[in-house]
Amino acid sequence: MMEAHVDETYAEGSISGGVNQLGVDHYNRLINELIRNGIEPFVTIYHFDLPQVLQEKYGGLMHQMFLGIGSPSMSQMLLHNMATSLGLPHQEGARFHKDIVHWDLHLDVWCPSVPVTLVVEQNGEIGIVLATKYFKPYSKSQEDRAAAKRLFMGPLVFGKYPQSMRELVKERLPTFSAEEKSLVKGNLGFAGINYYTSSSYRESELFLPTIHGPKKKSGNHWPEGLQKLMKYKKGRYGNRRNDRLPLDGQLKDPDRISYIARHLYLLNKAMKNGANVKGYFCWALFDDFEWDNYKRYPKQSAKWFRDFNDNNYCSAAPTLELNIHRADFPVDFFIGVGTSAAQTEGAVEEEGRSPSEDIQLVKELGVNSYRFSISWSRILPSIEPFVTIYHFDLPQVLQEKYGGLMNHMKDFSDYAELCFKLFGDRVRHWFTINEPNVLAQYGYEIGIAPPGRCSLPQGRCGLGSPPRCMVPVGPCNFGGNSSTEPYIAAHHIILAHATAVKLYKERYQVEQNGEIGIVLATKYFKPYSNSQEDQAAAKRLFMGPLVFGKYPQSMKELVKERLPTFSAEEKSLVKGNLGFVGLNYYESVHAKYRPPPPAENLSYSFDSWAEEKDMKDVPGVSENHWPQGLQKLMNYVKNEYRSPQIYISENGYGNPRNDRLPLDEQAKDPNRISYIARHLYWLNKAMKNGANVKGYFCWALFDDFEWGIGLSQQVGLYYVDFDDNYKRYPKQSAKWFRDFNHNSAAISRST
């Protein structure tokens, strides 16, 4: 259910965006439960889960801002949050548990950034995790011996890259400044070694080790390589998943038992020979990419590992390697299991996901430690906010004070600037006004939306064309002129948008590193025929003035003196101040030439000399839903309006609401899934053809109040039970959309 909310959390992936308290609470509960069960937490700060927003913002690892160089809002502050704020019980309920003393990082450049005072105050330790093998020289030649010397640790021990590396990579290898050398040298901390296999190397080639006898390798698994590496390791046997096996067959894993036991045996030998190894973590606690409430079943290896930690395991195995016990290791040696957030957490209970039965599973294994990672995006969320400043909610007092949109609204620019000041440090994407063409038509031509002004005869079709008239006009009880006021309102909206864009660009854009644009409601208008008149009738989009600084010539010829004009100053203000454009697209229609009859009242809609016709003749089109129309619309905008940056700001499917259906039936919405998937497919094709599209927003998150049609239509990915405290329930489309965003759902190829 989508009931979780984020009070003061803003999606930037960095400290300036705020800390998600629900995420902090989740990890606090996890850590507290571990400690209550006598299990030592080992925490990875960054485990392959860079927030996408930071990748898009400055290139992620490719930019020095990731390190916090010259930027107090990046990793220096991140680490201060994820190793200071998360480590110190500074404020009640707002910090991570004080007893975390083992922190590891998956990126070496972060280690030097950790304040020394924290290590002292918290009595902890910090290090880095390196993926490695034991590289066995293929021969005794000098070249093969040099080829086998490959480990990532050098800079953090010696403060410089190896000489051999500098000679080979040359100018492609970055250099450390004198200050950076001093920062890096000696700041390795401890080293976590992820060890699975060994390989043989000779100059320019990779070979598998040639090993014979009782210790022969299998699939590069050579336990003696761990002893040779002389560092601690964590291991697992990576067999392939086969879901066709019955459950009892899935639980039989003697190879994994052999793998772990043999590696522990030779690790113990390395320690007896002086290797400074302090712990061993078996990867992984359970099969990875476990989402939601999937059941866990102990394999034979889990039972063996439990017996090993209880010192109960007595092997009758034919090799000495398999006869290894917990008592063979020091009392203060850490034996544990590990997982990472990105591979195992899922989204149960959203940001505040509760510790599951997994801690009980850890306890049952008899281990004294558990390695897990904190999800960067759970603590510093990376859901990017796109904010609409004005979405059909003009204050009534301004309507009464000066007629609202019928006057040039200085108040809008004041309101927009207040938003930039209050939220612009966290919001980087602004929509000024939602659907100005709808505001003008619905509010000032057909009178079905506030302020309800119109002058058309009552009963005439307002939306659609007979016989499919969706909404009749009016009633026009509040005055108005349907032939002039829509143009005046639209004119003032254009000026209001351009003024806000100019203000943002001049005062805020550079400092806040954001962008600004407008949202237009549109359809793809497919010419009804190849006639010149029908071709002209299909060219109907609200974008022209904001790109070219003037109304289209055809519009000036049709509307004549009823069309407002821009002064020279206004032309300069408007031209080029489109910003990006958000397009709300739901359907396509035929556009057919039709001049108004001589006796017809003049109006905004009829001035285009076009009528909309259903696309019944187009194969595969239902209810005017033609996904290919989205591709054609993108191509049209690209070619006609200088290829602006586009967001599909709304796209979705509505179906009649039927509260008599049971809940499980309410959740079934295959048509919505098909609609979204097909539109995404054609949008992707448009992008491959050069359309400058930067984002897609599915409308809507949950069933809502759809203006003139009220609650009669369901448009959401989540069903809302209006009779039971507005509870939200995920529909099938919500689950499909989640899988799509996790790359596990395919887009339909149907047209």
XYZ file of C-alpha atoms in Angstrom, residues 153-599:
447
model
C 45.516 -1.520 -2.446
C 48.727 0.306 -3.366
C 47.635 3.964 -3.368
C 46.026 3.680 0.057
C 49.162 2.202 1.574
C 51.895 4.131 -0.230
C 50.058 7.268 -1.418
C 50.824 6.679 -5.092
C 50.087 4.372 -7.983
C 52.614 1.575 -8.620
C 55.500 2.493 -10.918
C 54.595 -0.341 -13.289
C 51.068 1.017 -13.555
C 52.326 4.519 -14.310
C 54.612 3.189 -17.018
C 51.841 1.174 -18.646
C 48.910 3.603 -18.412
C 50.941 6.807 -18.835
C 48.939 10.008 -19.334
C 45.612 8.165 -18.987
C 46.298 7.608 -15.293
C 45.106 10.433 -13.014
C 47.669 11.947 -10.654
C 47.496 12.878 -6.977
C 48.392 16.409 -5.939
C 50.791 16.794 -3.007
C 47.804 17.433 -0.722
C 45.978 14.388 -2.065
C 49.041 12.173 -1.587
C 49.200 13.219 2.031
C 45.477 12.562 2.373
C 45.560 9.107 0.772
C 48.781 7.626 2.134
C 48.222 5.383 5.122
C 44.452 5.778 5.086
C 43.665 2.249 4.021
C 42.086 1.421 7.372
C 41.331 -2.273 7.411
C 40.939 -4.172 4.131
C 37.986 -6.387 3.353
C 38.861 -8.994 0.738
C 36.114 -10.547 -1.390
C 37.739 -13.791 -2.535
C 36.121 -16.485 -4.648
C 38.570 -17.859 -7.221
C 42.213 -18.023 -8.271
C 43.732 -17.623 -11.737
C 47.084 -18.112 -13.419
C 48.565 -15.171 -15.302
C 51.266 -14.907 -17.848
C 52.183 -11.859 -19.859
C 49.070 -10.554 -21.720
C 47.026 -13.710 -21.036
C 44.830 -15.335 -18.379
C 45.105 -19.056 -17.632
C 43.529 -21.293 -15.015
C 45.885 -22.777 -12.439
C 47.157 -26.247 -13.217
C 46.607 -28.109 -9.955
C 46.472 -31.848 -9.439
C 45.901 -34.292 -6.623
C 43.437 -34.160 -3.735
C 43.387 -30.335 -3.789
C 42.520 -29.980 -7.447
C 40.536 -26.938 -8.417
C 36.940 -26.904 -9.686
C 35.666 -23.918 -11.595
C 38.683 -21.822 -10.449
C 37.850 -22.659 -6.816
C 41.279 -23.265 -5.248
C 41.130 -22.875 -1.482
C 44.922 -22.810 -1.186
C 44.799 -19.582 -3.177
C 43.235 -17.927 -0.140
C 46.150 -18.977 2.009
C 48.497 -17.709 -0.689
C 46.670 -14.396 -0.772
C 47.318 -14.054 3.005
C 44.227 -11.915 3.586
C 40.882 -12.784 5.051
C 38.145 -13.720 2.693
C 34.467 -14.349 2.450
C 33.288 -17.147 0.208
C 30.401 -18.879 -1.405
C 29.938 -21.537 -4.039
C 28.238 -19.910 -7.008
C 26.074 -22.700 -8.430
C 23.381 -21.859 -10.954
C 19.773 -21.556 -9.904
C 17.393 -24.282 -11.100
C 13.812 -23.613 -10.024
C 12.649 -26.849 -11.655
C 14.081 -28.828 -8.758
C 11.696 -29.728 -5.915
C 12.235 -27.970 -2.595
C 14.161 -30.842 -0.998
C 16.450 -30.848 -4.040
C 17.028 -27.079 -3.740
C 18.239 -27.543 -0.161
C 20.998 -30.034 -1.007
C 24.264 -28.154 -1.533
C 27.252 -30.362 -0.547
C 29.561 -28.400 -2.883
C 28.888 -25.217 -0.947
C 29.710 -26.963 2.337
C 32.948 -28.281 0.850
C 33.827 -24.855 -0.558
C 33.323 -23.023 2.756
C 35.037 -25.671 4.894
C 38.132 -25.923 2.702
C 38.516 -22.138 2.535
C 38.154 -21.813 6.304
C 40.780 -24.513 6.796
C 43.359 -22.764 4.593
C 42.438 -19.340 5.969
C 43.226 -20.713 9.413
C 46.616 -21.902 8.139
C 47.342 -18.410 6.781
C 46.523 -16.906 10.178
C 48.830 -19.350 11.944
C 51.534 -18.159 9.556
C 51.030 -14.554 10.688
C 48.295 -13.144 8.432
C 46.433 -10.427 10.351
C 42.906 -11.664 9.583
C 40.122 -10.591 11.954
C 36.980 -12.053 10.437
C 35.266 -14.156 7.799
C 31.876 -13.495 6.185
C 30.097 -16.127 4.137
C 28.275 -14.685 1.132
C 25.371 -14.725 1.156
C 22.806 -15.184 3.893
C 20.253 -16.184 1.263
C 19.886 -16.217 -2.514
C 20.233 -12.666 -3.841
C 17.612 -10.381 -5.309
C 15.087 -11.509 -2.736
C 12.141 -9.102 -2.825
C 9.074 -8.589 -0.661
C 7.989 -11.453 1.614
C 9.595 -14.389 -0.155
C 9.971 -17.409 2.106
C 13.445 -18.557 3.173
C 14.370 -22.223 3.628
C 17.633 -23.388 5.254
C 19.894 -25.388 2.949
C 22.199 -28.137 4.175
C 24.999 -25.554 4.187
C 23.052 -23.397 6.670
C 22.774 -26.344 9.044
C 26.459 -27.177 8.578
C 27.442 -23.549 9.251
C 25.316 -23.509 12.400
C 26.990 -26.689 13.632
C 30.403 -25.261 12.749
C 29.747 -22.145 14.855
C 28.462 -24.311 17.709
C 31.653 -26.415 17.551
C 29.461 -29.453 17.001
C 30.688 -30.351 13.566
C 32.792 -33.470 13.415
C 33.761 -34.309 9.869
C 34.289 -37.769 8.556
C 35.467 -36.264 5.270
C 38.428 -37.899 3.493
C 40.473 -34.672 3.460
C 41.916 -32.725 6.353
C 40.529 -29.494 4.855
C 36.963 -30.470 5.657
C 37.737 -31.103 9.323
C 37.640 -27.487 10.524
C 35.910 -26.129 13.634
C 35.039 -22.749 15.124
C 37.395 -23.502 18.025
C 40.306 -23.476 15.576
C 39.930 -19.680 15.330
C 40.558 -17.064 18.057
C 37.712 -16.243 20.424
C 37.593 -12.629 19.182
C 37.547 -13.703 15.533
C 34.401 -12.609 13.683
C 32.486 -15.291 11.810
C 29.463 -13.970 9.975
C 27.280 -13.801 6.892
C 26.627 -10.922 4.537
C 24.062 -9.286 2.268
C 23.728 -5.946 0.480
C 20.737 -3.599 0.391
C 20.524 -3.459 -3.400
C 20.413 -7.247 -3.676
C 18.100 -8.172 -0.818
C 16.073 -5.358 0.746
C 13.226 -4.793 -1.693
C 10.590 -2.251 -0.658
C 8.541 -3.904 2.059
C 6.853 -1.131 4.086
C 8.615 1.356 1.786
C 11.199 3.648 3.442
C 10.403 2.345 6.894
C 10.819 -1.330 6.023
C 10.887 -3.403 9.202
C 13.585 -5.989 10.025
C 12.160 -9.257 8.774
C 12.668 -12.764 9.918
C 16.137 -12.483 8.416
C 17.752 -11.509 11.742
C 16.336 -14.670 13.270
C 17.946 -16.617 10.440
C 21.286 -14.960 11.213
C 20.911 -15.849 14.883
C 20.096 -19.473 14.062
C 23.395 -19.775 12.195
C 25.244 -19.161 15.458
C 27.410 -16.387 13.978
C 28.664 -13.401 15.943
C 28.539 -10.806 13.145
C 26.492 -9.700 10.147
C 27.687 -7.594 7.246
C 25.051 -5.513 5.468
C 24.962 -2.286 3.495
C 23.026 0.910 4.039
C 21.059 1.938 0.964
C 22.210 5.411 -0.059
C 18.880 6.183 -1.710
C 16.905 5.003 1.327
C 18.724 7.492 3.559
C 19.161 10.286 1.006
C 16.333 9.577 -1.408
C 16.814 9.816 -5.166
C 13.241 10.312 -6.278
C 13.573 13.573 -8.155
C 10.834 16.157 -7.455
C 9.180 17.845 -10.464
C 7.050 20.680 -9.139
C 4.116 22.399 -10.837
C 3.653 25.924 -9.507
C 0.087 26.503 -10.745
C -2.208 23.533 -11.467
C -5.817 24.763 -11.798
C -5.969 26.299 -8.310
C -6.073 30.085 -8.701
C -7.003 31.693 -5.363
C -10.610 32.900 -5.470
C -9.571 36.241 -3.992
C -7.527 37.043 -7.120
C -10.451 36.147 -9.367
C -12.632 38.558 -7.413
C -9.912 41.236 -7.107
C -9.064 41.710 -10.777
C -10.619 38.929 -12.843
C -7.815 36.398 -12.475
C -6.401 35.387 -15.862
C -8.226 38.233 -17.574
C -5.490 40.551 -16.294
C -1.698 40.381 -16.456
C -0.880 38.671 -13.184
C 2.055 40.195 -11.347
C 0.976 38.037 -8.422
C 1.996 34.873 -10.278
C 5.634 35.921 -10.612
C 5.680 36.848 -6.907
C 4.256 33.433 -6.022
C 6.722 31.659 -8.337
C 9.670 33.520 -6.822
C 8.543 32.568 -3.336
C 8.572 28.913 -4.435
C 12.087 29.297 -5.865
C 13.279 30.816 -2.578
C 11.609 28.257 -0.318
C 12.221 25.053 -2.257
C 14.734 25.788 -5.007
C 17.688 24.471 -3.009
C 16.112 21.007 -3.414
C 13.853 21.269 -6.461
C 15.645 21.341 -9.814
C 12.659 20.949 -12.158
C 9.843 23.494 -12.280
C 6.648 23.477 -14.341
C 5.211 27.009 -14.248
C 1.610 26.395 -15.335
C -0.349 23.249 -16.134
C -2.291 23.169 -19.402
C -2.848 26.852 -20.217
C -4.822 25.833 -23.315
C -7.260 23.920 -21.089
C -7.501 26.832 -18.657
C -8.435 29.126 -21.516
C -10.907 26.795 -23.251
C -12.645 25.229 -20.258
C -12.805 28.375 -18.144
C -13.490 31.048 -20.760
C -15.022 29.400 -23.844
C -17.243 26.492 -22.782
C -17.581 27.405 -19.109
C -17.193 23.945 -17.570
C -14.298 24.920 -15.283
C -13.601 27.949 -13.069
C -14.422 30.756 -13.513
C -17.188 29.317 -15.723
C -17.357 32.216 -18.189
C -18.845 31.673 -21.667
C -21.393 33.020 -24.154
C -22.291 29.941 -26.211
C -25.833 28.559 -26.443
C -26.599 26.092 -23.662
C -26.750 22.471 -24.811
C -24.167 22.869 -27.509
C -21.380 20.281 -27.402
C -18.397 21.623 -25.489
C -15.973 18.700 -25.736
C -15.982 16.186 -28.537
C -18.199 16.120 -31.593
C -21.680 14.680 -31.999
C -22.595 11.892 -31.698
C -19.747 11.461 -29.140
C -20.215 14.618 -27.107
C -18.425 14.226 -23.786
C -19.391 17.501 -22.093
C -22.022 20.078 -23.060
C -21.396 23.801 -22.778
C -22.047 25.805 -19.640
C -24.488 26.789 -18.405
C -23.050 30.261 -19.047
C -24.354 32.003 -15.918
C -21.295 34.100 -15.056
C -20.969 36.261 -18.148
C -18.129 36.128 -20.616
C -17.375 36.144 -24.325
C -16.402 32.812 -25.862
C -14.866 34.508 -28.910
C -12.451 36.845 -27.094
C -11.846 35.925 -23.452
C -10.094 32.588 -24.139
C -7.486 34.488 -26.171
C -7.045 37.154 -23.495
C -6.618 34.525 -20.759
C -4.145 32.512 -22.864
C -2.224 35.695 -23.695
C -1.794 36.556 -20.022
C -0.768 32.980 -19.200
C 1.973 33.143 -21.837
C 3.254 36.412 -20.362
C 3.036 35.050 -16.808
C 5.055 31.979 -17.791
C 7.678 33.998 -19.660
C 8.047 36.414 -16.731
C 8.580 33.552 -14.278
C 11.107 31.887 -16.589
C 13.073 35.130 -17.018
C 13.062 35.710 -13.262
C 14.278 32.170 -12.568
C 17.034 32.322 -15.170
C 18.320 35.673 -13.966
C 18.182 35.138 -10.200
C 18.104 31.436 -9.347
C 19.041 29.049 -12.137
C 22.813 29.253 -11.832
C 22.847 28.938 -8.048
C 20.165 26.222 -7.899
C 21.299 24.343 -11.021
C 17.718 23.810 -12.168
C 15.425 24.087 -15.171
C 11.997 25.499 -15.839
C 9.255 24.917 -18.385
C 5.519 24.701 -18.996
C 2.961 21.879 -19.373
C 0.693 21.736 -22.418
C -2.302 19.466 -23.009
C -2.106 17.979 -26.478
C -3.209 15.228 -28.775
C -1.722 14.028 -31.984
C -3.946 15.407 -34.740
C -3.872 13.041 -37.686
C -5.142 14.677 -40.880
C -8.501 13.202 -41.854
C -7.422 13.104 -45.478
C -4.564 14.201 -47.709
C -6.347 17.429 -48.647
C -4.523 20.679 -48.029
C -7.354 21.841 -45.775
C -7.232 18.756 -43.540
C -3.431 18.964 -43.391
C -3.708 22.570 -42.161
C -6.441 21.626 -39.660
C -4.035 19.161 -38.010
C -1.462 21.843 -37.125
C -2.725 22.831 -33.710
C -0.299 23.303 -30.813
C 0.017 26.047 -28.203
C 3.790 26.337 -28.406
C 4.407 28.871 -31.172
C 4.544 32.181 -29.248
C 6.987 30.803 -26.663
C 9.369 29.621 -29.372
C 9.032 32.369 -31.984
C 7.702 35.320 -29.945
C 4.548 35.713 -32.033
C 1.287 34.001 -32.910
C 1.202 31.839 -36.066
C 0.246 33.682 -39.235
C -2.694 31.343 -39.832
C -4.035 32.171 -36.382
C -3.745 35.906 -36.993
C -5.642 35.548 -40.279
C -8.469 33.532 -38.715
C -8.945 35.363 -35.411
C -8.075 38.848 -36.686
C -8.763 41.741 -34.315
C -9.930 39.420 -31.525
C -6.351 38.142 -31.067
C -4.255 40.144 -28.566
C -0.878 41.454 -29.689
C 2.549 41.496 -28.055
C 4.358 44.786 -27.587
C 8.004 44.928 -28.685
C 9.066 44.457 -25.057
C 6.705 41.516 -24.611
C 7.967 39.862 -27.802
C 11.489 40.061 -26.419
C 10.290 38.622 -23.111
C 8.345 35.751 -24.641
C 10.607 34.641 -27.486
C 12.870 31.794 -26.482
C 11.490 31.561 -22.948
C 9.712 28.270 -23.468
C 12.239 26.444 -21.293
C 11.482 22.755 -21.503
C 7.987 21.618 -22.437
C 5.863 19.079 -20.638
C 3.300 17.387 -22.860
C 0.183 15.741 -21.428
C -0.745 13.126 -24.015
C -3.605 10.624 -23.828
C -5.107 10.151 -27.265
C -4.973 10.897 -30.964
C -7.824 12.107 -33.204
C -8.485 12.904 -36.817
C -8.474 16.623 -37.642
C -10.964 17.532 -40.393
C -11.398 20.902 -42.042
C -14.725 22.564 -41.205
C -15.380 26.299 -41.411
C -18.149 27.492 -39.080
C -21.565 28.010 -40.688
C -22.370 31.679 -41.401
C -24.895 31.868 -38.588
